[in-house]
Amino acid sequence: MNAVMTQAIASDPIQRYDASRRRNAESAYNRNVQYNGQNQKTVENLEALLIGKKEPEIDQSKRPEPRQLGAGQMKQIALPIGTTLEETIASWKDVRAEAISEPEPTTADYNLAATASAKIMRTEAQIILHNRAQSEIDITSAREEADTAKMASKELPSDLEREILITQRRYEKAISSYSFQVLMKQKGFEIDRPSFYKIA
């Protein structure tokens, strides 16, 4: 009887383990089917858009309607950044004009206009600095081109002239060495001879 009970007890954890594995696999399968079923429509719509069979749907209801501003409310104006500095200046000028367009501008409108004016001046200063740096680069490159043209136009010395220059340099080097030795001798320095000369 104990042998039968031992087998039942031993098989019970195995059966529980198998049952839990089956339940987990079944729930994972159901989740996968549910996920794929929900996303299948989205995938089909995207494929139709990519192929060109369907036009994109634009939902106009998501846009907020313009509303009247109450007391203490401020206009929400997006800060403009153009692709070039000139476009940025034009955008900031539009912001400044929009801020003061009200018949009775508020302090916030004046602050926005002042900020826009400051941004315009800063951007114009950037343009001026950029132009100045560009002109300096152009001047430097023109100088370098002139120097290279001047160096190229110089004639190289002939073989005879080159030999004369080499001889002159050797002569100048010998004179400077000799004059240094003469100066040292006048100051009292002498070249010591090895001691075996004195002995012999």
XYZ file of N, CA and C in Angstrom:
600
model
N 0.809 -1.183 0.000
C 0.000 0.000 0.000
C 0.860 1.258 0.000
N 1.957 1.188 0.746
C 2.867 2.328 0.770
C 3.498 2.555 -0.596
N 3.747 1.492 -1.318
C 4.352 1.622 -2.645
C 3.418 2.361 -3.586
N 2.130 2.086 -3.487
C 1.141 2.757 -4.330
C 1.051 4.223 -3.946
N 1.094 4.525 -2.668
C 1.017 5.905 -2.193
C 2.259 6.693 -2.612
N 3.406 6.040 -2.589
C 4.642 6.715 -2.974
C 4.602 7.092 -4.446
N 4.080 6.193 -5.282
C 3.974 6.509 -6.707
C 2.973 7.637 -6.928
N 1.894 7.652 -6.194
C 0.888 8.698 -6.348
C 1.451 10.045 -5.909
N 2.210 10.028 -4.807
C 2.805 11.280 -4.321
C 3.877 11.756 -5.293
N 4.681 10.855 -5.834
C 5.750 11.224 -6.759
C 5.181 11.715 -8.079
N 4.096 11.117 -8.540
C 3.535 11.536 -9.818
C 2.711 12.805 -9.675
N 2.257 13.106 -8.464
C 1.442 14.298 -8.248
C 2.193 15.595 -8.589
N 3.450 15.823 -8.149
C 4.154 17.044 -8.554
C 4.412 17.092 -10.064
N 4.666 15.961 -10.653
C 4.901 15.935 -12.100
C 3.627 16.316 -12.836
N 2.500 15.796 -12.359
C 1.228 16.127 -12.998
C 0.900 17.614 -12.816
N 1.163 18.120 -11.615
C 0.913 19.553 -11.390
C 1.810 20.409 -12.285
N 3.056 20.004 -12.425
C 3.996 20.746 -13.273
C 3.535 20.731 -14.731
N 3.121 19.562 -15.211
C 2.634 19.451 -16.592
C 1.369 20.281 -16.795
N 0.484 20.253 -15.819
C -0.762 21.019 -15.934
C -0.477 22.521 -15.966
N 0.456 22.971 -15.115
C 0.777 24.407 -15.117
C 1.463 24.807 -16.426
N 2.298 23.929 -16.978
C 2.923 24.223 -18.274
C 1.873 24.336 -19.369
N 0.889 23.453 -19.348
C -0.179 23.507 -20.349
C -0.976 24.806 -20.217
N -1.291 25.186 -18.974
C -2.048 26.430 -18.764
C -1.243 27.644 -19.239
N 0.042 27.681 -18.919
C 0.888 28.799 -19.346
C 0.997 28.869 -20.867
N 1.162 27.719 -21.496
C 1.260 27.695 -22.959
C -0.047 28.141 -23.586
N -1.155 27.707 -23.009
C -2.463 28.085 -23.548
C -2.714 29.581 -23.392
N -2.369 30.144 -22.230
C -2.579 31.584 -22.031
C -1.650 32.398 -22.933
N -0.414 31.923 -23.135
C 0.499 32.624 -24.037
C -0.032 32.593 -25.461
N -0.582 31.451 -25.871
C -1.153 31.341 -27.211
C -2.340 32.289 -27.363
N -3.205 32.341 -26.352
C -4.374 33.227 -26.415
C -3.951 34.698 -26.477
N -2.937 35.070 -25.690
C -2.450 36.455 -25.733
C -1.878 36.787 -27.104
N -1.139 35.858 -27.684
C -0.548 36.074 -29.003
C -1.633 36.245 -30.060
N -2.661 35.403 -30.012
C -3.760 35.505 -30.972
C -4.482 36.836 -30.800
N -4.715 37.227 -29.555
C -5.415 38.484 -29.297
C -4.585 39.670 -29.788
N -3.282 39.667 -29.512
C -2.401 40.761 -29.932
C -2.349 40.856 -31.453
N -2.143 39.721 -32.106
C -2.062 39.734 -33.566
C -3.393 40.111 -34.191
N -4.477 39.707 -33.586
C -5.785 40.060 -34.126
C -6.040 41.551 -34.048
N -5.629 42.187 -32.953
C -5.840 43.624 -32.808
C -4.931 44.411 -33.742
N -3.719 43.953 -33.899
C -2.759 44.708 -34.701
C -2.821 44.372 -36.181
N -3.534 43.328 -36.546
C -3.589 42.940 -37.953
C -4.234 44.038 -38.795
N -5.270 44.678 -38.262
C -5.936 45.747 -39.004
C -4.983 46.926 -39.202
N -4.226 47.263 -38.175
C -3.254 48.353 -38.282
C -2.185 48.014 -39.310
N -1.712 46.791 -39.298
C -0.691 46.364 -40.258
C -1.235 46.443 -41.682
N -2.470 46.006 -41.876
C -3.066 46.066 -43.216
C -3.225 47.512 -43.682
N -3.624 48.417 -42.781
C -3.755 49.830 -43.146
C -2.402 50.428 -43.534
N -1.372 50.101 -42.779
C -0.037 50.619 -43.093
C 0.472 50.077 -44.425
N 0.212 48.807 -44.691
C 0.623 48.240 -45.976
C -0.101 48.925 -47.121
N -1.389 49.208 -46.939
C -2.160 49.883 -47.987
C -1.625 51.294 -48.221
N -1.227 51.984 -47.140
C -0.651 53.319 -47.297
C 0.682 53.265 -48.033
N 1.504 52.285 -47.687
C 2.814 52.172 -48.327
C 2.696 51.811 -49.800
N 1.776 50.950 -50.127
C 1.597 50.538 -51.520
C 0.943 51.654 -52.324
N 0.141 52.463 -51.677
C -0.526 53.565 -52.356
C -1.975 53.273 -52.670
N -2.517 52.223 -52.120
C -3.912 51.881 -52.372
C -4.867 52.737 -51.552
N -4.340 53.366 -50.523
C -5.201 54.102 -49.609
C -4.570 55.455 -49.310
N -5.393 56.480 -49.196
C -4.922 57.812 -48.840
C -4.914 57.948 -47.321
N -3.964 58.704 -46.781
C -3.944 58.873 -45.325
C -5.165 59.651 -44.845
N -5.669 59.229 -43.722
C -6.833 59.890 -43.146
C -6.357 61.013 -42.236
N -6.876 62.196 -42.469
C -6.523 63.340 -41.637
C -7.723 63.650 -40.762
N -7.499 63.561 -39.493
C -8.582 63.782 -38.542
C -8.575 65.250 -38.130
N -9.547 65.997 -38.609
C -9.635 67.421 -38.311
C -10.189 67.680 -36.915
N -10.788 66.680 -36.320
C -11.409 66.905 -35.012
C -10.370 67.040 -33.903
N -9.138 66.627 -34.158
C -8.111 66.700 -33.122
C -7.564 68.104 -32.936
N -7.723 68.964 -33.928
C -7.204 70.321 -33.815
C -8.060 71.134 -32.852
N -7.413 71.834 -31.942
C -8.210 72.669 -31.038
C -8.706 73.915 -31.770
N -9.889 74.306 -31.434
C -10.447 75.507 -32.054
C -9.858 76.733 -31.380
N -9.669 77.805 -32.155
C -9.145 79.019 -31.526
C -10.150 79.555 -30.511
N -9.627 80.037 -29.416
C -10.527 80.518 -28.376
C -10.147 81.938 -27.996
N -11.092 82.610 -27.449
C -10.875 83.979 -27.010
C -10.115 83.957 -25.686
N -9.191 84.886 -25.555
C -8.403 84.952 -24.334
C -9.139 85.768 -23.287
N -9.126 85.252 -22.089
C -9.742 85.968 -20.986
C -8.712 86.841 -20.293
N -9.113 87.424 -19.205
C -8.221 88.295 -18.454
C -7.081 87.478 -17.858
N -5.867 87.955 -18.020
C -4.701 87.297 -17.450
C -4.153 86.158 -18.283
N -4.805 85.838 -19.393
C -4.294 84.763 -20.236
C -3.344 85.331 -21.279
N -2.397 84.500 -21.691
C -1.399 84.938 -22.663
C -1.555 84.147 -23.949
N -1.148 84.754 -25.039
C -1.138 84.052 -26.314
C -0.036 83.010 -26.291
N -0.320 81.875 -26.862
C 0.690 80.830 -26.979
C 1.244 80.885 -28.399
N 2.435 81.418 -28.523
C 3.071 81.550 -29.829
C 4.298 80.652 -29.835
N 4.389 79.825 -30.851
C 5.542 78.927 -30.957
C 6.778 79.747 -31.289
N 7.877 79.426 -30.621
C 9.117 80.144 -30.877
C 9.684 79.695 -32.216
N 9.918 80.638 -33.104
C 10.335 80.259 -34.456
C 11.826 79.977 -34.545
N 12.145 78.977 -35.313
C 13.533 78.683 -35.660
C 13.523 78.334 -37.137
N 14.163 79.168 -37.932
C 14.196 78.934 -39.366
C 15.375 78.066 -39.752
N 15.387 77.667 -41.008
C 16.510 76.857 -41.482
C 17.745 77.720 -41.710
N 17.540 79.008 -41.974
C 18.661 79.936 -42.094
C 18.450 81.070 -41.094
N 19.489 81.848 -40.897
C 19.375 82.959 -39.952
C 18.404 84.023 -40.465
N 18.364 84.216 -41.771
C 17.444 85.204 -42.334
C 15.991 84.790 -42.109
N 15.713 83.493 -42.264
C 14.350 83.009 -42.001
C 13.991 83.171 -40.528
N 14.954 82.958 -39.660
C 14.703 83.125 -38.230
C 14.362 84.576 -37.917
N 15.083 85.498 -38.532
C 14.788 86.923 -38.310
C 13.383 87.255 -38.798
N 13.024 86.757 -39.975
C 11.682 87.025 -40.506
C 10.609 86.443 -39.582
N 10.863 85.258 -39.047
C 9.892 84.643 -38.136
C 9.750 85.443 -36.849
N 10.873 85.914 -36.313
C 10.804 86.718 -35.087
C 10.106 88.047 -35.351
N 10.275 88.594 -36.548
C 9.550 89.826 -36.874
C 8.050 89.572 -36.913
N 7.662 88.396 -37.426
C 6.237 88.036 -37.417
C 5.720 87.894 -35.987
N 6.529 87.303 -35.117
C 6.122 87.154 -33.712
C 5.955 88.522 -33.069
N 6.885 89.422 -33.352
C 6.795 90.763 -32.776
C 5.547 91.484 -33.284
N 5.268 91.347 -34.581
C 4.074 91.991 -35.135
C 2.803 91.382 -34.541
N 2.790 90.065 -34.349
C 1.627 89.396 -33.765
C 1.412 89.824 -32.319
N 2.506 90.034 -31.602
C 2.384 90.404 -30.191
C 1.782 91.792 -30.024
N 2.068 92.685 -30.937
C 1.582 94.058 -30.799
C 0.346 94.295 -31.669
N -0.178 93.256 -32.293
C -1.306 93.432 -33.209
C -2.621 93.740 -32.499
N -2.698 93.455 -31.228
C -3.933 93.724 -30.482
C -4.176 95.235 -30.390
N -5.446 95.639 -30.323
C -5.714 97.074 -30.167
C -5.200 97.609 -28.832
N -5.281 96.804 -27.795
C -4.771 97.205 -26.487
C -3.793 96.135 -26.004
N -2.513 96.228 -26.387
C -1.558 95.196 -25.975
C -1.352 95.203 -24.462
N -1.192 94.015 -23.918
C -0.953 93.872 -22.484
C 0.547 93.906 -22.216
N 0.882 93.843 -20.940
C 2.297 93.821 -20.556
C 2.981 92.576 -21.105
N 2.261 91.463 -21.088
C 2.833 90.224 -21.627
C 3.110 90.363 -23.122
N 2.216 91.068 -23.837
C 2.446 91.288 -25.268
C 3.687 92.139 -25.491
N 3.837 93.175 -24.673
C 5.032 94.013 -24.795
C 6.298 93.221 -24.453
N 6.206 92.359 -23.438
C 7.363 91.524 -23.087
C 7.726 90.575 -24.229
N 6.712 90.003 -24.856
C 6.960 89.108 -25.986
C 7.585 89.872 -27.149
N 7.101 91.083 -27.400
C 7.669 91.900 -28.475
C 9.117 92.268 -28.159
N 9.396 92.572 -26.892
C 10.771 92.902 -26.501
C 11.683 91.687 -26.652
N 11.182 90.522 -26.277
C 11.970 89.295 -26.444
C 12.251 89.042 -27.920
N 11.238 89.243 -28.752
C 11.421 89.048 -30.192
C 12.453 90.027 -30.743
N 12.402 91.283 -30.283
C 13.384 92.273 -30.746
C 14.796 91.880 -30.324
N 14.928 91.385 -29.089
C 16.248 90.955 -28.618
C 16.762 89.781 -29.445
N 15.880 88.838 -29.759
C 16.289 87.694 -30.576
C 16.682 88.145 -31.983
N 15.965 89.117 -32.517
C 16.301 89.640 -33.847
C 17.691 90.264 -33.823
N 17.964 91.078 -32.794
C 19.285 91.717 -32.713
C 20.389 90.677 -32.537
N 20.136 89.652 -31.727
C 21.145 88.611 -31.518
C 21.412 87.854 -32.821
N 20.366 87.558 -33.556
C 20.534 86.832 -34.816
C 21.247 87.693 -35.850
N 20.932 88.993 -35.883
C 21.642 89.888 -36.802
C 23.122 89.979 -36.436
N 23.420 89.977 -35.133
C 24.821 89.988 -34.706
C 25.527 88.705 -35.149
N 24.822 87.586 -35.085
C 25.407 86.330 -35.563
C 25.708 86.406 -37.055
N 24.805 87.010 -37.803
C 25.024 87.150 -39.250
C 26.248 88.020 -39.510
N 26.371 89.124 -38.767
C 27.512 90.024 -38.953
C 28.817 89.307 -38.618
N 28.830 88.576 -37.497
C 30.040 87.837 -37.124
C 30.383 86.770 -38.156
N 29.364 86.111 -38.659
C 29.597 85.088 -39.684
C 30.183 85.710 -40.951
N 29.630 86.848 -41.357
C 30.139 87.517 -42.563
C 31.573 87.996 -42.361
N 31.867 88.516 -41.164
C 33.223 88.984 -40.881
C 34.212 87.815 -40.905
N 33.832 86.717 -40.284
C 34.710 85.542 -40.282
C 34.907 85.011 -41.697
N 33.848 85.021 -42.478
C 33.961 84.543 -43.859
C 34.882 85.445 -44.674
N 34.791 86.765 -44.465
C 35.670 87.674 -45.211
C 37.128 87.484 -44.787
N 37.367 87.240 -43.488
C 38.740 86.984 -43.040
C 39.282 85.690 -43.638
N 38.438 84.696 -43.724
C 38.861 83.431 -44.342
C 39.192 83.655 -45.813
N 38.366 84.448 -46.500
C 38.619 84.727 -47.917
C 39.928 85.494 -48.101
N 40.177 86.476 -47.224
C 41.416 87.261 -47.322
C 42.626 86.368 -47.073
N 42.539 85.517 -46.063
C 43.653 84.621 -45.745
C 43.924 83.658 -46.893
N 42.874 83.109 -47.469
C 43.083 82.176 -48.582
C 43.657 82.900 -49.797
N 43.246 84.157 -50.020
C 43.806 84.924 -51.139
C 45.293 85.193 -50.909
N 45.664 85.513 -49.658
C 47.084 85.737 -49.349
C 47.899 84.465 -49.577
N 47.360 83.348 -49.117
C 48.081 82.084 -49.293
C 48.256 81.755 -50.771
N 47.226 82.007 -51.557
C 47.343 81.758 -52.998
C 48.384 82.672 -53.625
N 48.425 83.945 -53.178
C 49.418 84.878 -53.713
C 50.828 84.441 -53.318
N 50.993 83.988 -52.066
C 52.313 83.531 -51.622
C 52.768 82.302 -52.398
N 51.858 81.374 -52.617
C 52.244 80.176 -53.376
C 52.562 80.530 -54.818
N 51.827 81.491 -55.374
C 52.128 81.909 -56.750
C 53.492 82.595 -56.808
N 53.808 83.387 -55.772
C 55.098 84.073 -55.735
C 56.235 83.062 -55.605
N 56.032 82.058 -54.742
C 57.062 81.036 -54.568
C 57.249 80.227 -55.848
N 56.159 79.972 -56.536
C 56.252 79.194 -57.773
C 56.940 79.990 -58.875
N 56.781 81.320 -58.819
C 57.375 82.135 -59.878
C 58.876 82.341 -59.680
N 59.377 82.101 -58.473
C 60.821 82.243 -58.255
C 61.556 81.163 -59.028
N 62.702 81.568 -59.574
C 63.493 80.606 -60.331
C 64.405 79.839 -59.386
N 64.561 78.588 -59.668
C 65.476 77.773 -58.887
C 66.901 78.048 -59.361
N 67.868 78.032 -58.438
C 69.249 78.311 -58.858
C 69.789 77.178 -59.733
N 70.689 77.559 -60.595
C 71.303 76.556 -61.467
C 72.322 75.751 -60.662
N 72.916 74.746 -61.299
C 73.886 73.892 -60.604
C 75.108 74.688 -60.164
N 75.578 75.579 -61.016
C 76.762 76.380 -60.688
C 76.460 77.308 -59.513
N 75.303 77.965 -59.547
C 74.930 78.860 -58.452
C 74.766 78.076 -57.147
N 74.226 76.885 -57.240
C 74.046 76.053 -56.055
C 75.405 75.675 -55.462
N 76.360 75.325 -56.299
C 77.708 74.988 -55.820
C 78.366 76.192 -55.158
N 78.170 77.368 -55.741
C 78.746 78.585 -55.156
C 78.132 78.850 -53.785
N 76.816 78.674 -53.662
C 76.148 78.885 -52.369
C 76.655 77.896 -51.322
N 76.837 76.647 -51.709
C 77.329 75.635 -50.770
C 78.747 75.974 -50.324
N 79.576 76.402 -51.254
C 80.958 76.769 -50.923
C 80.978 77.971 -49.984
N 80.139 78.963 -50.234
C 80.084 80.138 -49.363
C 79.646 79.748 -47.951
N 78.669 78.864 -47.844
C 78.224 78.434 -46.514
C 79.327 77.691 -45.778
N 80.067 76.836 -46.472
C 81.182 76.117 -45.838
C 82.263 77.095 -45.378
N 82.551 78.072 -46.217
C 83.569 79.069 -45.886
C 83.156 79.867 -44.649
N 81.870 80.285 -44.594
C 81.375 81.042 -43.440
C 81.421 80.194 -42.168
N 81.124 78.920 -42.290
C 81.166 78.033 -41.135
C 82.602 77.856 -40.642
N 83.534 77.711 -41.573
C 84.948 77.552 -41.191
C 85.461 78.813 -40.517
N 85.104 79.974 -41.048
C 85.549 81.237 -40.454
C 84.995 81.381 -39.041
N 83.707 81.044 -38.857
C 83.124 81.185 -37.518
C 83.793 80.225 -36.536
N 84.117 79.012 -36.972
C 84.812 78.066 -36.086
C 86.214 78.571 -35.756
N 86.921 79.064 -36.757
C 88.283 79.557 -36.543
C 88.276 80.780 -35.632
N 87.340 81.691 -35.865
C 87.293 82.897 -35.037
C 86.943 82.541 -33.590
N 86.134 81.528 -33.384
C 85.811 81.093 -32.035
C 87.061 80.536 -31.350
N 87.840 79.738 -32.073
C 89.060 79.177 -31.486
C 90.080 80.267 -31.179
N 90.194 81.251 -32.054
C 91.122 82.361 -31.814
C 90.683 83.143 -30.587
N 89.416 83.386 -30.470
C 88.888 84.117 -29.325
C 89.156 83.351 -28.032
N 88.961 82.061 -28.043
C 89.207 81.261 -26.852
C 90.700 81.270 -26.492
N 91.573 81.260 -27.473
C 93.018 81.284 -27.211
C 93.407 82.623 -26.604
N 92.785 83.706 -27.085
C 93.078 85.025 -26.541
C 92.630 85.128 -25.085
N 91.585 84.444 -24.734
C 91.075 84.495 -23.364
C 91.864 83.567 -22.438
N 92.768 82.785 -22.968
C 93.609 81.953 -22.133
C 93.251 80.486 -22.141
N 92.352 80.091 -22.947
C 92.002 78.677 -23.008
C 92.869 77.999 -24.050
N 93.345 76.807 -23.700
C 94.121 76.023 -24.643
C 93.553 74.624 -24.688
N 93.773 73.983 -25.799
C 93.333 72.603 -25.939
C 94.394 71.737 -25.290
N 94.001 70.943 -24.317
C 94.952 70.053 -23.650
C 95.298 68.906 -24.573
N 96.597 68.632 -24.576
C 97.034 67.463 -25.319
C 96.995 66.286 -24.370
N 96.894 65.104 -24.893
C 96.891 63.949 -24.005
C 98.181 63.889 -23.186
N 98.096 63.313 -22.013
C 99.217 63.308 -21.069
C 100.400 62.479 -21.555
N 100.223 61.532 -22.437
C 101.357 60.718 -22.869
C 102.310 61.520 -23.740
N 101.844 62.673 -24.314
C 102.776 63.526 -25.048
C 103.756 64.182 -24.093
N 103.267 64.547 -22.915
C 104.136 65.210 -21.941
C 105.171 64.234 -21.396
N 104.816 62.991 -21.273
C 105.730 61.994 -20.728
C 106.791 61.635 -21.759
N 106.441 61.531 -22.971
C 107.371 61.042 -23.976
C 108.394 62.031 -24.404
